[in-house]
XYZ file of C-alpha atoms in Angstrom:
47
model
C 251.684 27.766 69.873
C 253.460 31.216 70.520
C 251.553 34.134 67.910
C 254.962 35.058 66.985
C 255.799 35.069 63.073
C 259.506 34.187 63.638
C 258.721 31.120 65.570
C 256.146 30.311 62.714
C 259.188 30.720 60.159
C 261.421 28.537 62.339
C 259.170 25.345 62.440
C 257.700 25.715 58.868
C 261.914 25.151 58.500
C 262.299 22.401 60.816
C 259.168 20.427 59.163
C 260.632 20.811 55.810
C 263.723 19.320 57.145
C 261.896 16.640 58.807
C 259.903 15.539 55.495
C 263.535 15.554 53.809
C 264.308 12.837 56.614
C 261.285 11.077 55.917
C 261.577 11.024 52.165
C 264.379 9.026 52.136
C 263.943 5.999 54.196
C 260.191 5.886 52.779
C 261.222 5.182 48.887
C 260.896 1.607 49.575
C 256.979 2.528 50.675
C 256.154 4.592 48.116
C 254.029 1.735 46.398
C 251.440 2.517 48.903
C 250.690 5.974 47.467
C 248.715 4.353 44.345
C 246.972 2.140 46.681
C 243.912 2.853 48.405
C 243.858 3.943 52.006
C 242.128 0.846 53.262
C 244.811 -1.283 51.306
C 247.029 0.760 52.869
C 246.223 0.557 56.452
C 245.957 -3.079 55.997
C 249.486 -3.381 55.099
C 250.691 -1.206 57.849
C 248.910 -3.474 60.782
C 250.693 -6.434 58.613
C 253.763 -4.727 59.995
């Protein structure tokens, strides 16, 4: 929340990292990006 540009810098890194992290133990939920966000949802409560 700082107005400093470094910090800004820092965490746009960190994020990118962090969707990296994601990306990988998602593949096996990547069917849901075709499907529609109610479909979606619906399978995520199913969980």
């Amino acid at each position: 929340m700082w107005p400093f540009k470094k910090k800004t810098k820092k965490t746009k890194e960190s994020k990118s990292k962090k969707k990296r992290r994601w990306s990988q133990p998602r593949e096996e939920h990547n069917f849901d990006e075709h499907l529609s966000d109610e479909e979606f949802f619906e399978i995520m409560e199913d969980d």
